PDB file of C-alpha atoms in Angstrom:
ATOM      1  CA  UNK A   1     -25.992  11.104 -10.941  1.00 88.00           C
ATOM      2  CA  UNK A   2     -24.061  12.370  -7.758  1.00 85.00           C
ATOM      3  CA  UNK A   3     -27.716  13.907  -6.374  1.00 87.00           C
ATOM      4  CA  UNK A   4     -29.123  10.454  -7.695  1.00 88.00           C
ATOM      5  CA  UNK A   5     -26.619   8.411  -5.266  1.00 85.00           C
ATOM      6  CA  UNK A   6     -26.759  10.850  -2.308  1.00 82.00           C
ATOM      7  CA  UNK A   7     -31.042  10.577  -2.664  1.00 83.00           C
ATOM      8  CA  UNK A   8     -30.564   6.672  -3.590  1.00 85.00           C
ATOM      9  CA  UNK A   9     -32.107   4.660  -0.363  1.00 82.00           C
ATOM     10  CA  UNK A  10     -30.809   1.068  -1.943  1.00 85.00           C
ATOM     11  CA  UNK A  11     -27.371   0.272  -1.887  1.00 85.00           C
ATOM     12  CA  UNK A  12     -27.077  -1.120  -5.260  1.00 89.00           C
ATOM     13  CA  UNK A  13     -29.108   1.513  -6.749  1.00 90.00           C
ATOM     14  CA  UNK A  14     -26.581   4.164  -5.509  1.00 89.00           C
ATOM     15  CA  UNK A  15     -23.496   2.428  -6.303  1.00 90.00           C
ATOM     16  CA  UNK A  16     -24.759   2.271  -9.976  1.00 92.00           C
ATOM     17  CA  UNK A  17     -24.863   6.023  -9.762  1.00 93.00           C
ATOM     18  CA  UNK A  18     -22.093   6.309  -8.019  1.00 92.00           C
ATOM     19  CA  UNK A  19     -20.418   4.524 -11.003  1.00 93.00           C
ATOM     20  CA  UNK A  20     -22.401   6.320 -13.661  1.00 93.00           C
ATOM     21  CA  UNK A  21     -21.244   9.751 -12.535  1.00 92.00           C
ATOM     22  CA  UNK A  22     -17.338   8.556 -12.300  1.00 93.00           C
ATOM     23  CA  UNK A  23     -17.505   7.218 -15.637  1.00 93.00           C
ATOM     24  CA  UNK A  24     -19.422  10.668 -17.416  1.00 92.00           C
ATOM     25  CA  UNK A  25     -17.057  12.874 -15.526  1.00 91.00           C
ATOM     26  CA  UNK A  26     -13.645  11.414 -14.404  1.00 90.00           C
ATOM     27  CA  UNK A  27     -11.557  13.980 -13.873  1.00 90.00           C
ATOM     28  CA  UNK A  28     -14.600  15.442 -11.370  1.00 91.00           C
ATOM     29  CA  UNK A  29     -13.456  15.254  -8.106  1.00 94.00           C
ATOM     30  CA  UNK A  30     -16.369  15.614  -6.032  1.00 93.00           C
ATOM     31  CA  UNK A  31     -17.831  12.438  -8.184  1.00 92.00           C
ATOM     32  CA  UNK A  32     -14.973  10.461  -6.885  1.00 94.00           C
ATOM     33  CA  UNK A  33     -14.934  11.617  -3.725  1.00 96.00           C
ATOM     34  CA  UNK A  34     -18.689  10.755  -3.168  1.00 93.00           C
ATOM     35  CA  UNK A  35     -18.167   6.977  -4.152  1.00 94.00           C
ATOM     36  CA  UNK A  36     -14.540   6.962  -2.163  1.00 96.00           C
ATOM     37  CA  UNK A  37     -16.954   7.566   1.171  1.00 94.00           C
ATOM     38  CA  UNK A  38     -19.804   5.522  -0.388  1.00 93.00           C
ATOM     39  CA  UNK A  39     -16.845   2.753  -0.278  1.00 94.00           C
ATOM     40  CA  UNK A  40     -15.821   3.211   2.752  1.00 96.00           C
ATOM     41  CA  UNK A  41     -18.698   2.756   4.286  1.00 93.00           C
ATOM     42  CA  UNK A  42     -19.110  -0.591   2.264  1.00 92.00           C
ATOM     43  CA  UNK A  43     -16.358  -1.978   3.086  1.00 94.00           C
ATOM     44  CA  UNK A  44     -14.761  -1.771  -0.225  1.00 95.00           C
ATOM     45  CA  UNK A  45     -10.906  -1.024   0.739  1.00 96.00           C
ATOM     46  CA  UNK A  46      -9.720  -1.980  -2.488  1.00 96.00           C
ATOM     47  CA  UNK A  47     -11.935   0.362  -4.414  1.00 95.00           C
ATOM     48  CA  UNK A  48     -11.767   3.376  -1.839  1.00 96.00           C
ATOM     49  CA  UNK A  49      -8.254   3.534  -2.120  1.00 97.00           C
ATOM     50  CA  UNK A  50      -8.123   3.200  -6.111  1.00 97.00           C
ATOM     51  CA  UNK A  51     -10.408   6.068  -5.972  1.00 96.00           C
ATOM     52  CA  UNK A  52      -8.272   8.147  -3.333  1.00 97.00           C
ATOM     53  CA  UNK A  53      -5.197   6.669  -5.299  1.00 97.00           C
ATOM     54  CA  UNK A  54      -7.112   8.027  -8.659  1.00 96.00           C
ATOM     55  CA  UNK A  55      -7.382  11.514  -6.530  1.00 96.00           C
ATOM     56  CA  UNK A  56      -3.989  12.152  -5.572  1.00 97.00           C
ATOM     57  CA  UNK A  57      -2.507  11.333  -9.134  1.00 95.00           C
ATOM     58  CA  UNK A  58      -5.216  14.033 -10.842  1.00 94.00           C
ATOM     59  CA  UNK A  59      -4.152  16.691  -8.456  1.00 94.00           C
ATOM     60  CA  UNK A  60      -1.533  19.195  -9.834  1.00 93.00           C
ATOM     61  CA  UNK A  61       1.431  20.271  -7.157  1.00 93.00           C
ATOM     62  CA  UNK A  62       2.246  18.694  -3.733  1.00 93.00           C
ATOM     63  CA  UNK A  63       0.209  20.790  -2.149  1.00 91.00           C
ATOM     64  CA  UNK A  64      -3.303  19.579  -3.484  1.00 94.00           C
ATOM     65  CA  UNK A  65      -2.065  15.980  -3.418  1.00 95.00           C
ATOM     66  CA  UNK A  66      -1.207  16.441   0.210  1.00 93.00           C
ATOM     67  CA  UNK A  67      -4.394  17.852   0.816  1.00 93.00           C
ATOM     68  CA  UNK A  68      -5.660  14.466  -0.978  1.00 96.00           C
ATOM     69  CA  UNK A  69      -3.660  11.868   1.259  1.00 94.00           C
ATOM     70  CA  UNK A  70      -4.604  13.478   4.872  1.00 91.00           C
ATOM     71  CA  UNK A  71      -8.403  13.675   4.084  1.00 94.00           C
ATOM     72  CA  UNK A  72      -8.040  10.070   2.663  1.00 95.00           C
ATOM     73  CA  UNK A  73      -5.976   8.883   5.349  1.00 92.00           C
ATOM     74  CA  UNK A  74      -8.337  10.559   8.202  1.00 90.00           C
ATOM     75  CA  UNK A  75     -11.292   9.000   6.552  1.00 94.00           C
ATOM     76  CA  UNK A  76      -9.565   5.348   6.269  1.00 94.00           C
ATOM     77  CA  UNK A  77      -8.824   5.565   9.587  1.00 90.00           C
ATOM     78  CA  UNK A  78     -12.165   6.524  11.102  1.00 90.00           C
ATOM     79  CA  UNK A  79     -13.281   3.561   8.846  1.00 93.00           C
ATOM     80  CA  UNK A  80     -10.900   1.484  11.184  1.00 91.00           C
ATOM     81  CA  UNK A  81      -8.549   0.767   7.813  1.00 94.00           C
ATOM     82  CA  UNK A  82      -5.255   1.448   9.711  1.00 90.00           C
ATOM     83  CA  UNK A  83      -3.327   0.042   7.382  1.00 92.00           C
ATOM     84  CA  UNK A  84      -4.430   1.816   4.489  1.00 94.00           C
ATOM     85  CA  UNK A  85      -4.994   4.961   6.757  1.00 92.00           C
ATOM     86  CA  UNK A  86      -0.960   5.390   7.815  1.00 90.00           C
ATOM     87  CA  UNK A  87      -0.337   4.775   3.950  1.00 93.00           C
ATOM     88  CA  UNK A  88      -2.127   7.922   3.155  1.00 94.00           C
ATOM     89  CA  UNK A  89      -0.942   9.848   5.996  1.00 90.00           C
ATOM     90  CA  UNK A  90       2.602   9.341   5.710  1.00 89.00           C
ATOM     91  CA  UNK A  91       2.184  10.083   2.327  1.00 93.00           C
ATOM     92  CA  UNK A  92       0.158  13.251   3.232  1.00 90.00           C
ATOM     93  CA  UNK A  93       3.632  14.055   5.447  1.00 88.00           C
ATOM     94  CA  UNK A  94       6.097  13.040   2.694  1.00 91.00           C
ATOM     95  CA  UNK A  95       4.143  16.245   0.446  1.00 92.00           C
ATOM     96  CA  UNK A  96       4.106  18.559   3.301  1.00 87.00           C
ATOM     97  CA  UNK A  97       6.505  17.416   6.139  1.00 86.00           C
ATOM     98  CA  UNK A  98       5.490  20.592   7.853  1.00 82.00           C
ATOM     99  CA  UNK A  99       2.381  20.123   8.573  1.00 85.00           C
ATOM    100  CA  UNK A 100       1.225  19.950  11.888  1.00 87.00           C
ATOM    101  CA  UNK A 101      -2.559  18.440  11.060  1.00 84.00           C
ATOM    102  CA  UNK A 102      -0.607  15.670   9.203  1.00 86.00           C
ATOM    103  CA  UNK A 103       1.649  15.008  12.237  1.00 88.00           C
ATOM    104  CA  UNK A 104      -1.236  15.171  14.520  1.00 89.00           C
ATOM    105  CA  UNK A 105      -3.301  12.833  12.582  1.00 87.00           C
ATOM    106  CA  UNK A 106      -0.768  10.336  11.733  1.00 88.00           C
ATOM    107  CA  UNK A 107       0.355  10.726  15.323  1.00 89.00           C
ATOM    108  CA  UNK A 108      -3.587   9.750  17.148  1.00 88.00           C
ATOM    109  CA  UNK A 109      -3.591   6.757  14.372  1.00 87.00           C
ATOM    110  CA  UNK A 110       0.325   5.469  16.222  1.00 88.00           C
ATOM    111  CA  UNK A 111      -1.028   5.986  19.129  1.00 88.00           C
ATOM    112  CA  UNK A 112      -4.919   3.835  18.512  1.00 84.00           C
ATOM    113  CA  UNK A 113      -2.184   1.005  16.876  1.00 82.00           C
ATOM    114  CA  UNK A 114      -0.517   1.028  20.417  1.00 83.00           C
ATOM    115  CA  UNK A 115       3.043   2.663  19.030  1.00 85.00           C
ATOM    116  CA  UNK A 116       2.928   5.240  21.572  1.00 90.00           C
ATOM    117  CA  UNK A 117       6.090   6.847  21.771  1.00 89.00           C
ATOM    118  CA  UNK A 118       5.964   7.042  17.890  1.00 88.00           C
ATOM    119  CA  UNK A 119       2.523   8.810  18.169  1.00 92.00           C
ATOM    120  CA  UNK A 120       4.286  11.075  21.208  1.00 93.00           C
ATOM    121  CA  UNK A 121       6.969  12.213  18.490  1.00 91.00           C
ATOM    122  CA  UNK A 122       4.041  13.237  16.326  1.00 90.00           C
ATOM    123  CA  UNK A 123       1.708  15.065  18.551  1.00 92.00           C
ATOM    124  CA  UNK A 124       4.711  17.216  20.061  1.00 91.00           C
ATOM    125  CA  UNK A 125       6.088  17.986  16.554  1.00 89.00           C
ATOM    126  CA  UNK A 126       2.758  18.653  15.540  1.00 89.00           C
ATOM    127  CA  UNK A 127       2.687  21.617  18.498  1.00 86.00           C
ATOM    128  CA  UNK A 128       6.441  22.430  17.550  1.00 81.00           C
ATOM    129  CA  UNK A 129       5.718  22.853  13.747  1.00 72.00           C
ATOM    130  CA  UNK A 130       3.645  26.040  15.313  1.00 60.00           C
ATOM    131  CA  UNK A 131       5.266  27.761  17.956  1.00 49.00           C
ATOM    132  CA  UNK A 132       2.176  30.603  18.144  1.00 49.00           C
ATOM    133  CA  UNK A 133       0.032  27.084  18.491  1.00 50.00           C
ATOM    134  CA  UNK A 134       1.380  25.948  21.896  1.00 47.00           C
ATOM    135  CA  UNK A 135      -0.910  27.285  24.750  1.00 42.00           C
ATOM    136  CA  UNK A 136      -3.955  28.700  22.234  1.00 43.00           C
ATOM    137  CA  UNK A 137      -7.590  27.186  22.126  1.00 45.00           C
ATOM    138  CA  UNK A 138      -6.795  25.710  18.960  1.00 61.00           C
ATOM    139  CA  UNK A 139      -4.473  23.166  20.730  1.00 83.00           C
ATOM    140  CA  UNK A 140      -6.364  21.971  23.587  1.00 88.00           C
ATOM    141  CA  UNK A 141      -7.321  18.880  22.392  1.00 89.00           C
ATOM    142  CA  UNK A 142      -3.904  17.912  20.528  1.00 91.00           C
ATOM    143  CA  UNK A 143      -2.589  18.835  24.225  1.00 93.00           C
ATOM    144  CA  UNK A 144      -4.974  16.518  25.885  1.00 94.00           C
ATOM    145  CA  UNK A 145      -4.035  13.998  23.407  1.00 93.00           C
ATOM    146  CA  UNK A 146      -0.138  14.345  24.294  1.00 94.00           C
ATOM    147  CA  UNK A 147      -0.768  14.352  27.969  1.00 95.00           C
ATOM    148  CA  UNK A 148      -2.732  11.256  28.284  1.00 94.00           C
ATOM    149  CA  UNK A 149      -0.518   9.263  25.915  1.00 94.00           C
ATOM    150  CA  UNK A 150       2.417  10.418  28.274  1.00 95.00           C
ATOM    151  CA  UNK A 151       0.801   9.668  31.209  1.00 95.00           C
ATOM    152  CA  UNK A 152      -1.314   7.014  30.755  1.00 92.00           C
ATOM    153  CA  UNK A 153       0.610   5.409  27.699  1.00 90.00           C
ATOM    154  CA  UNK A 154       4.478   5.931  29.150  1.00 92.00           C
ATOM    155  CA  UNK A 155       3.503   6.599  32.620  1.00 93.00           C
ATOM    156  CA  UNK A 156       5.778   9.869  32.658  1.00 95.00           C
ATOM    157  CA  UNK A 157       3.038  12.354  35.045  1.00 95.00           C
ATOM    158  CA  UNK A 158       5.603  14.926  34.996  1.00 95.00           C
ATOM    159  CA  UNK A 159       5.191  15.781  31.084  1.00 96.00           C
ATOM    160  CA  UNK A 160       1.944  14.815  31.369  1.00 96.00           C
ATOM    161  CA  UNK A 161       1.338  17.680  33.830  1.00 96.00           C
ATOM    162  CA  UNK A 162       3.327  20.035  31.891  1.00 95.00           C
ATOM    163  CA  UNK A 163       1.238  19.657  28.688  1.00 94.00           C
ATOM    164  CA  UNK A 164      -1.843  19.794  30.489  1.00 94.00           C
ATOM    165  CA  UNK A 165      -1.198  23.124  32.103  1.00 93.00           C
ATOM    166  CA  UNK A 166      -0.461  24.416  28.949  1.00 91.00           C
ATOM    167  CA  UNK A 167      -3.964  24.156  27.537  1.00 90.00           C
ATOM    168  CA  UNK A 168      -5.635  27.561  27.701  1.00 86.00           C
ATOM    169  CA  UNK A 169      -8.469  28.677  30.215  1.00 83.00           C
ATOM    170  CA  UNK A 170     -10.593  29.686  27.022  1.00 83.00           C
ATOM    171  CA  UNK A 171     -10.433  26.171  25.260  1.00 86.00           C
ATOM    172  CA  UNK A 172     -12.689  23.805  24.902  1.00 87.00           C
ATOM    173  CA  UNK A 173     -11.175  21.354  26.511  1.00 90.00           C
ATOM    174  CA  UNK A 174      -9.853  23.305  29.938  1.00 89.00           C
ATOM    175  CA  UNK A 175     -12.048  21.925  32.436  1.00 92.00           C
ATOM    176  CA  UNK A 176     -11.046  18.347  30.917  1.00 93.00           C
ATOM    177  CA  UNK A 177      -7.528  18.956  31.041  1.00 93.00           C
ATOM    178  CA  UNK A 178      -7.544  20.158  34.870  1.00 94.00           C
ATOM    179  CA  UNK A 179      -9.080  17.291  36.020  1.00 95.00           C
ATOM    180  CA  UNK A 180      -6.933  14.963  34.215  1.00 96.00           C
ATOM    181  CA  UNK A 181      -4.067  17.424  35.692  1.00 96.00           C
ATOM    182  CA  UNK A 182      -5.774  17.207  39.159  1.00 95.00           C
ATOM    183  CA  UNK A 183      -5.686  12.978  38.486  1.00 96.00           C
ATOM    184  CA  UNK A 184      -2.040  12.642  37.704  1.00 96.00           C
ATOM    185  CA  UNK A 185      -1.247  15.301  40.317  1.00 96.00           C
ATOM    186  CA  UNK A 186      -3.494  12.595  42.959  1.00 95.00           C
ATOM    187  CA  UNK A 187      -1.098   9.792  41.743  1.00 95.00           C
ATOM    188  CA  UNK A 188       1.792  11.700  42.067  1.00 93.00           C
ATOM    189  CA  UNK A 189       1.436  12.749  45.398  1.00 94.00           C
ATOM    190  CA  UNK A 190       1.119  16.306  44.869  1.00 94.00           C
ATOM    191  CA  UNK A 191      -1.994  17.330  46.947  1.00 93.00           C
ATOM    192  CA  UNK A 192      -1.317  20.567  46.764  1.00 94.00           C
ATOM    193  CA  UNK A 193      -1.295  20.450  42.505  1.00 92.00           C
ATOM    194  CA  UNK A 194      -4.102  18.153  42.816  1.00 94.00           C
ATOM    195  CA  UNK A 195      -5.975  20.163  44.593  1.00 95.00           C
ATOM    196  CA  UNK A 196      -5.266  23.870  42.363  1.00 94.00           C
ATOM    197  CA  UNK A 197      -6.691  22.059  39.356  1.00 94.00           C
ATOM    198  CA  UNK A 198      -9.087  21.145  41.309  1.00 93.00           C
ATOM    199  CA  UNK A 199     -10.198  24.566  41.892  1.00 92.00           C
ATOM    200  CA  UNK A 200      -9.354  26.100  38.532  1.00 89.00           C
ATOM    201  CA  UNK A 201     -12.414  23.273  37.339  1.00 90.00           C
ATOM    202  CA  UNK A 202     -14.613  24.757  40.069  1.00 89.00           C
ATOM    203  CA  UNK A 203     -13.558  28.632  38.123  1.00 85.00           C
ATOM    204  CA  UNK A 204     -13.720  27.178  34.926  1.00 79.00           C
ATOM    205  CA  UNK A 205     -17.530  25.543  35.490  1.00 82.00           C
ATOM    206  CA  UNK A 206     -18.453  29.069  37.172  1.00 78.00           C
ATOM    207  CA  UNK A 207     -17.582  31.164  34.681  1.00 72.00           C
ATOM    208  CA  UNK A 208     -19.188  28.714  31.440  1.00 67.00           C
ATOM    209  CA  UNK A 209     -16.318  28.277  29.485  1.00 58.00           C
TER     210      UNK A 209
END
């Protein structure tokens, strides 16, 4: 029935085995899960969430049910159910209050609600949570996200600046983050700053990363 609904070209046809494979198996979680997303992508908030709801009670330690909340949460909240999305992810942190891809997600949600110096307290105890984290590839883009909420959301270019440089030539998203460095330096004053980013984007482009 799962193969049925993902094969299923009419909505109503895959709903009805959406529904059909929940009610043969479920305890199944990947049943669930598929008509959670079919949901979601309905429009159904009430019946995503009793699904996601259904999926956090079945799982077995905090653990798994964290695991639950921040995929339901990140999924709510690309559906643009922000309500329903910081439900799940402060749930997700209550579970795991270490974890930094909670804190990170929960903190990008603050910050698309406009609370921005909530979503600041997220994203740089999201780095914190992981000392080894701050200045690898892996953060690069939870860096870019920090920087342009500081600068752009609480006008504070100095932090900004900081975070930025501390994205790492190898990541992904270095030559993004020196020209947003090279843009606050501009506004700033700092020619001089400006003007190194500028040329580590010039390096960067050069060598392909």
């Amino acid at each position: 029935y799962g193969r049925g609904a993902q094969l299923a070209e009419h909505p109503t046809a895959r709903l009805l085995c959406l529904d059909r494979a929940v009610a043969r198996a479920p305890t199944l979680a990947s049943a669930r899960w598929l008509r959670f997303e079919d949901r979601v992508r309905r429009g159904d908030l009430e019946g995503a969430v009793a699904d996601a709801q259904h999926l956090e009670a079945a799982s077995v330690g905090p653990s798994a049910r964290h695991g639950v909340c921040l995929r339901a949460g990140r999924r709510l909240a690309e559906g643009g159910y922000t309500d329903a999305a910081r439900r799940f992810l402060e749930k997700a942190l209550r579970y795991a209050p270490d974890d930094p891809a909670a804190r990170a997600a929960l903190g990008r949600l603050f910050a698309s609600l406009g609370m921005k110096s909530r979503a600041v307290t997220l994203l740089q105890s999201a780095l914190h949570a992981d000392p080894a984290l701050e200045g690898e590839t892996d953060a690069g883009e939870l860096l870019l996200d920090l920087a342009r909420l500081l600068g752009d959301g609480l006008d504070d270019l100095p932090r900004a600046i900081g975070r930025l440089r501390q994205i790492s030539a190898r990541s992904p998203r270095a030559i993004e983050g020196r020209a947003l460095e090279a843009e606050y330096c501009e506004r700033l004053g700092d020619l001089t700053g400006a003007s190194r980013a500028y040329a580590r984007v010039r390096e960067a482009v050069e060598l392909g990363w």
